[in-house]
Amino acid sequence: MSETVPRPTLEAVAERAGVSRATVSRVVNGAHGVRDALAERVRRAVEELGYVPNQAARSLVTRRHDAVAVVAAEPETRVFADPYFAQQLRGISKELTAHDNQLVLLLIEGREDHARVGRYLAGGHVDGALVFSLHLHDPLPGLVRRAGVPTVFGGRPDWEDGRDDVVYVDSDNRGGARAAVRHLAALGRTRIAHITGPLDQTSAADRLAGFRDVRAGADPGLVAHGDFTPGGGERAMRELLDRCPDLDAVFAANDLTAAGALRVLRERGRRVPDDVAVVGFDDMLPVAEQTDPPLTTVRQDIEEMGRLMARLLLRGPDPRTAADGPDAADPEPGTSGVILPTTLVHRTSA
């Protein structure tokens, strides 16, 4: 049985550096007022001894925990199976890691989990929260507000309560949808269908609005409801083919939906793109490049969205100038947000 080696203490660092314990504490906690020469001696002693600050004690001094809660309003079966969430979490993690912050992942399996998440956020365990995948009438915004933690939301907010401090990051879902449908129309397609996402989420509602911007007055039967999953895409595609067998194009609300739609088209003997052209949304490379045929889709920078959410929370810049580059759209009135541009990526399916 190996012996436990005692952890170096603050007093040991002070003795090695030849300074007071208070001086070591100020240097370790990033406080000002210590001469450069003394601070360098302390840092050298910390490195030589391998001293690691006690986070609980440090938090009492700095009132910071160097931890951020990432709250996804989805069950774990969805979060860990959908590559969209993997890309967003990767962007968040990269930014937090670069600033020596820990990611605390909180998932919502059911309505009963909201109280648990609310208690955790209010308990002073984290410095802020990143909240995404909200659904209509979700209680999370109210819980976060009552917890009093700084928060950045992923996706355009769908609540209106007179507040002007809602910070969010989103993609130009409506503009991207318009580009997708205009592309299909430019190919000469006249019976263009749309498979929506869950319409209790603003991203899906905005993509449906973009479809309708271009196809105003289109046959209502050419719209079928999905849920951002391959299974939802399959069900909706079967419904559309049964209802409108003469359709010649499909705009799917995301790539997973498009993948399901492509499977059904192949089962029904429809050639893509000869008989039916298909466009998705997201440009998730594990999906879009491996469908048969490869998927034409609207690209949104999912990882960048996650990174920017974390950066807004940690650095607190003016959201109107936070995005890299000049192409971000203005935020919605009454909010402080960044809307990132989208681009159409051409592949074989359309």
Coordinates of C-alpha atoms in Angstrom, one line a residue:
M1 CA 0.0 0.0 0.0
S2 CA 1.5 3.3 -1.1
E3 CA 1.8 6.2 1.3
T4 CA -0.2 9.3 0.7
V5 CA 2.2 12.3 0.0
P6 CA 1.0 15.4 1.8
R7 CA -0.1 18.2 -0.5
P8 CA 2.1 21.3 -0.4
T9 CA 0.5 24.1 1.7
L10 CA 0.3 27.8 1.4
E11 CA 2.7 28.1 4.3
A12 CA 5.2 25.9 2.5
V13 CA 5.1 28.1 -0.5
A14 CA 5.5 31.2 1.7
E15 CA 8.6 29.6 3.4
R16 CA 10.1 28.6 0.0
A17 CA 9.5 32.1 -1.5
G18 CA 10.6 34.0 1.7
V19 CA 7.4 36.0 1.9
S20 CA 4.3 36.1 4.0
R21 CA 1.3 33.8 3.7
A22 CA -0.8 36.8 2.8
T23 CA 1.5 37.6 -0.1
V24 CA 1.2 34.1 -1.5
S25 CA -2.5 34.2 -1.1
R26 CA -2.7 37.5 -3.1
V27 CA -0.5 36.2 -5.9
V28 CA -2.3 32.8 -6.1
N29 CA -5.7 34.5 -6.3
G30 CA -4.7 37.1 -8.9
A31 CA -4.9 40.1 -6.6
H32 CA -3.0 43.3 -7.3
G33 CA -0.6 45.1 -5.1
V34 CA 2.4 42.6 -5.0
R35 CA 5.7 43.8 -6.5
D36 CA 6.7 42.0 -9.6
A37 CA 9.9 40.5 -8.0
L38 CA 8.0 39.1 -5.1
A39 CA 5.2 37.8 -7.3
E40 CA 7.8 36.0 -9.5
R41 CA 9.4 34.4 -6.4
V42 CA 5.9 33.1 -5.4
R43 CA 5.2 31.7 -8.8
R44 CA 8.5 30.0 -8.9
A45 CA 7.9 28.4 -5.5
V46 CA 4.4 27.3 -6.5
E47 CA 5.9 25.5 -9.6
E48 CA 8.8 23.9 -7.6
L49 CA 6.5 22.6 -4.9
G50 CA 3.7 21.6 -7.2
Y51 CA 1.2 23.6 -5.1
V52 CA -2.4 23.5 -6.2
P53 CA -4.8 26.0 -4.6
N54 CA -7.7 24.7 -2.7
Q55 CA -10.7 25.6 -4.9
A56 CA -13.1 25.9 -2.0
A57 CA -10.9 28.3 -0.1
R58 CA -10.1 30.2 -3.2
S59 CA -13.7 30.7 -4.0
L60 CA -14.3 32.3 -0.6
V61 CA -11.7 34.9 -1.5
T62 CA -12.4 35.5 -5.2
R63 CA -16.1 34.7 -5.1
R64 CA -15.5 32.7 -8.3
H65 CA -15.8 29.0 -9.0
D66 CA -14.2 28.8 -12.4
A67 CA -17.1 26.5 -13.5
V68 CA -19.9 27.1 -15.9
A69 CA -23.1 25.1 -16.1
V70 CA -24.2 24.0 -19.6
V71 CA -27.9 23.2 -19.5
A72 CA -29.4 21.3 -22.4
A73 CA -33.2 21.1 -22.3
E74 CA -33.1 17.6 -23.8
P75 CA -32.7 14.0 -22.4
E76 CA -29.3 12.3 -22.5
T77 CA -30.5 9.9 -25.2
R78 CA -30.9 12.9 -27.5
V79 CA -27.8 14.8 -26.5
F80 CA -25.4 12.0 -26.8
A81 CA -26.9 10.6 -30.1
D82 CA -27.2 13.9 -32.0
P83 CA -24.0 15.2 -33.6
Y84 CA -25.4 18.7 -33.4
F85 CA -25.0 18.7 -29.6
A86 CA -21.5 17.2 -29.8
Q87 CA -20.3 20.0 -32.1
Q88 CA -21.9 22.7 -29.9
L89 CA -20.4 21.2 -26.7
R90 CA -17.0 21.0 -28.4
G91 CA -17.1 24.7 -29.1
I92 CA -18.2 25.5 -25.5
S93 CA -15.5 23.2 -24.0
K94 CA -12.7 24.6 -26.1
E95 CA -13.5 28.2 -25.0
L96 CA -13.9 27.3 -21.3
T97 CA -10.7 25.2 -21.3
A98 CA -8.8 28.1 -22.8
H99 CA -9.9 30.2 -19.8
D100 CA -9.3 27.4 -17.2
N101 CA -13.0 26.9 -16.5
Q102 CA -14.8 23.6 -15.9
L103 CA -17.9 22.5 -17.8
V104 CA -20.7 21.2 -15.7
L105 CA -23.3 19.4 -17.9
L106 CA -26.9 19.4 -16.7
L107 CA -29.5 17.6 -18.8
I108 CA -33.3 17.8 -18.6
E109 CA -34.8 14.3 -18.7
G110 CA -38.3 15.4 -17.7
R111 CA -40.3 18.2 -16.1
E112 CA -39.2 17.0 -12.6
D113 CA -35.6 17.9 -13.5
H114 CA -36.3 21.6 -13.7
A115 CA -36.4 22.0 -10.0
R116 CA -33.2 20.1 -9.5
V117 CA -31.4 22.2 -12.1
G118 CA -32.8 25.4 -10.5
R119 CA -31.6 24.4 -7.1
Y120 CA -28.1 23.7 -8.4
L121 CA -27.8 27.0 -10.2
A122 CA -29.1 28.9 -7.2
G123 CA -26.6 27.0 -4.9
G124 CA -23.6 29.1 -5.9
H125 CA -21.7 26.2 -7.6
V126 CA -21.1 28.0 -10.9
D127 CA -20.2 31.4 -12.2
G128 CA -22.8 31.3 -15.0
A129 CA -24.9 29.2 -17.3
L130 CA -25.2 28.4 -21.0
V131 CA -28.7 27.2 -21.8
F132 CA -29.8 25.8 -25.2
S133 CA -32.4 23.7 -27.0
L134 CA -35.2 25.5 -25.2
H135 CA -38.8 24.6 -26.1
L136 CA -41.9 26.8 -26.0
H137 CA -43.1 27.5 -22.4
D138 CA -39.9 26.0 -21.0
P139 CA -39.6 27.1 -17.3
L140 CA -35.8 27.2 -17.6
P141 CA -35.4 30.9 -18.3
G142 CA -37.4 31.7 -15.2
L143 CA -35.4 29.3 -13.1
V144 CA -32.2 30.8 -14.3
R145 CA -33.3 34.3 -13.7
R146 CA -34.4 33.5 -10.1
A147 CA -31.0 31.8 -9.6
G148 CA -29.3 35.1 -10.4
V149 CA -26.5 33.7 -12.5
P150 CA -25.2 35.3 -15.7
T151 CA -26.7 33.4 -18.6
V152 CA -26.3 33.1 -22.4
F153 CA -28.9 31.3 -24.4
G154 CA -28.3 29.2 -27.5
G155 CA -31.1 30.1 -30.0
R156 CA -33.4 33.1 -30.4
P157 CA -35.6 33.6 -27.3
D158 CA -39.3 33.0 -27.7
W159 CA -40.5 34.8 -24.6
E160 CA -41.5 38.5 -24.3
D161 CA -41.5 39.9 -20.8
G162 CA -40.1 43.3 -21.3
R163 CA -36.6 42.4 -20.4
D164 CA -33.8 43.9 -22.4
D165 CA -30.9 41.9 -21.0
V166 CA -31.4 38.5 -22.7
V167 CA -28.1 37.5 -24.3
Y168 CA -28.2 34.8 -27.0
V169 CA -26.3 33.3 -30.0
D170 CA -28.1 31.9 -33.0
S171 CA -27.8 31.3 -36.7
D172 CA -29.7 33.0 -39.5
N173 CA -32.3 30.2 -39.7
R174 CA -34.9 32.1 -41.7
G175 CA -32.4 33.4 -44.2
G176 CA -30.8 30.0 -44.6
A177 CA -34.2 28.4 -45.2
R178 CA -34.9 31.0 -47.9
A179 CA -31.6 30.2 -49.6
A180 CA -32.4 26.5 -49.6
V181 CA -35.8 26.9 -51.1
R182 CA -34.7 29.5 -53.7
H183 CA -32.0 27.0 -54.8
L184 CA -34.6 24.3 -55.3
A185 CA -36.9 26.7 -57.2
A186 CA -33.9 27.8 -59.4
L187 CA -33.5 24.1 -60.3
G188 CA -37.0 24.2 -61.8
R189 CA -38.7 22.4 -59.0
T190 CA -42.3 23.4 -58.6
R191 CA -43.7 21.1 -55.9
I192 CA -41.3 21.8 -53.1
A193 CA -42.2 20.2 -49.7
H194 CA -40.9 21.1 -46.3
I195 CA -40.3 18.7 -43.3
T196 CA -40.3 20.9 -40.2
G197 CA -38.5 20.5 -36.9
P198 CA -40.4 20.6 -33.6
L199 CA -42.3 23.9 -33.9
D200 CA -42.0 24.6 -30.2
Q201 CA -38.4 25.6 -30.9
T202 CA -37.6 28.9 -32.6
S203 CA -35.0 27.4 -35.0
A204 CA -37.7 25.1 -36.5
A205 CA -40.3 27.9 -36.5
D206 CA -37.8 30.3 -38.3
R207 CA -37.0 27.7 -40.9
L208 CA -40.7 27.1 -41.6
A209 CA -41.1 30.9 -41.9
G210 CA -38.2 31.1 -44.4
F211 CA -39.8 28.3 -46.5
R212 CA -43.1 30.3 -46.5
D213 CA -41.3 33.5 -47.4
V214 CA -40.3 31.9 -50.7
R215 CA -43.3 29.6 -51.3
A216 CA -46.1 31.9 -50.1
G217 CA -49.4 30.4 -51.0
A218 CA -48.0 26.9 -51.5
D219 CA -50.2 23.8 -51.0
P220 CA -50.5 23.3 -47.2
G221 CA -50.2 19.6 -47.9
L222 CA -46.6 20.1 -48.8
V223 CA -45.6 20.8 -45.2
A224 CA -45.2 17.8 -42.8
H225 CA -44.1 18.0 -39.2
G226 CA -40.9 16.3 -38.0
D227 CA -38.8 16.4 -34.9
F228 CA -35.1 16.9 -36.0
T229 CA -34.5 13.1 -35.9
P230 CA -34.0 10.5 -38.7
G231 CA -37.2 8.7 -37.6
G232 CA -39.2 11.9 -37.8
G233 CA -37.8 12.5 -41.3
E234 CA -38.9 9.0 -42.4
R235 CA -42.4 9.4 -41.0
A236 CA -42.9 12.8 -42.5
M237 CA -41.5 11.7 -45.9
R238 CA -44.0 8.8 -46.1
E239 CA -46.8 11.2 -45.2
L240 CA -45.8 13.6 -47.9
L241 CA -45.5 11.0 -50.6
D242 CA -48.9 9.5 -49.7
R243 CA -50.5 13.0 -49.7
C244 CA -48.5 14.7 -52.6
P245 CA -47.0 11.9 -54.8
D246 CA -46.1 14.5 -57.4
L247 CA -43.7 16.5 -55.2
D248 CA -40.3 17.0 -56.8
A249 CA -38.2 18.6 -54.0
V250 CA -37.9 18.5 -50.2
F251 CA -36.3 21.1 -47.9
A252 CA -35.7 19.2 -44.6
A253 CA -35.3 21.2 -41.4
N254 CA -32.0 19.5 -40.5
D255 CA -29.6 17.0 -41.8
L256 CA -30.8 14.1 -39.7
T257 CA -34.3 14.7 -41.0
A258 CA -33.0 14.8 -44.5
A259 CA -31.2 11.5 -43.9
G260 CA -34.5 9.8 -42.9
A261 CA -36.3 11.3 -45.9
L262 CA -33.6 10.0 -48.3
R263 CA -34.1 6.5 -47.0
V264 CA -37.8 6.6 -47.6
L265 CA -37.4 8.1 -51.1
R266 CA -35.0 5.2 -51.9
E267 CA -37.5 2.7 -50.6
R268 CA -40.2 4.2 -52.7
G269 CA -38.1 4.1 -55.8
R270 CA -37.6 7.8 -56.2
R271 CA -34.3 8.8 -57.6
V272 CA -32.4 11.7 -55.9
P273 CA -32.0 14.2 -57.4
D274 CA -33.5 13.2 -60.7
D275 CA -37.1 12.7 -59.4
V276 CA -36.8 14.5 -56.0
A277 CA -34.1 17.0 -55.0
V278 CA -33.3 17.2 -51.3
V279 CA -31.7 20.0 -49.2
G280 CA -31.0 19.8 -45.5
F281 CA -29.9 22.2 -42.8
D282 CA -26.8 22.2 -40.5
D283 CA -24.0 20.7 -42.7
M284 CA -23.0 18.2 -40.0
L285 CA -20.2 16.4 -41.9
P286 CA -20.7 13.0 -40.3
V287 CA -24.2 13.1 -41.8
A288 CA -24.2 15.3 -44.8
E289 CA -21.2 13.7 -46.6
Q290 CA -22.2 10.2 -45.9
T291 CA -25.8 10.2 -47.0
D292 CA -26.7 8.5 -50.3
P293 CA -26.3 10.8 -52.3
P294 CA -24.2 13.4 -50.4
L295 CA -26.5 16.1 -49.1
T296 CA -26.8 19.6 -50.3
T297 CA -27.5 21.6 -47.1
V298 CA -27.4 24.9 -45.4
R299 CA -24.2 25.3 -43.3
Q300 CA -24.3 26.9 -39.8
D301 CA -21.2 27.0 -37.8
I302 CA -22.4 25.0 -34.8
E303 CA -19.0 24.8 -33.0
E304 CA -18.5 28.5 -33.4
M305 CA -22.0 29.1 -31.9
G306 CA -20.9 27.2 -28.8
R307 CA -17.6 28.9 -28.6
L308 CA -19.2 32.3 -28.9
M309 CA -21.8 31.5 -26.2
A310 CA -18.9 30.7 -23.8
R311 CA -17.0 33.8 -24.8
L312 CA -19.9 36.1 -24.3
L313 CA -20.4 34.6 -20.8
L314 CA -16.7 34.7 -19.7
R315 CA -15.7 38.0 -21.3
G316 CA -18.9 39.9 -21.3
P317 CA -18.2 41.9 -24.5
D318 CA -20.9 44.0 -26.3
P319 CA -22.8 41.3 -28.1
R320 CA -23.2 43.6 -31.1
T321 CA -19.5 43.4 -31.7
A322 CA -18.7 39.9 -30.3
A323 CA -18.9 37.9 -33.5
D324 CA -15.8 37.4 -35.5
G325 CA -16.3 39.2 -38.9
P326 CA -18.8 41.7 -40.2
D327 CA -21.5 39.3 -41.3
A328 CA -23.4 38.8 -38.1
A329 CA -26.9 40.1 -38.2
D330 CA -28.3 42.6 -35.7
P331 CA -30.0 41.2 -32.6
E332 CA -33.7 41.2 -32.2
P333 CA -35.2 44.3 -30.6
G334 CA -35.3 44.0 -26.8
T335 CA -32.5 41.5 -26.7
S336 CA -28.7 41.4 -26.9
G337 CA -27.7 38.7 -29.3
V338 CA -25.5 37.6 -32.1
I339 CA -27.0 36.0 -35.3
L340 CA -24.3 34.1 -37.3
P341 CA -24.6 33.9 -41.1
T342 CA -25.4 30.7 -42.9
T343 CA -24.2 29.4 -46.4
L344 CA -25.6 26.9 -48.9
V345 CA -23.3 24.0 -49.5
H346 CA -23.8 22.3 -52.9
R347 CA -23.6 18.5 -53.1
T348 CA -25.2 15.8 -55.2
S349 CA -28.7 15.6 -53.6
A350 CA -29.7 18.9 -55.2

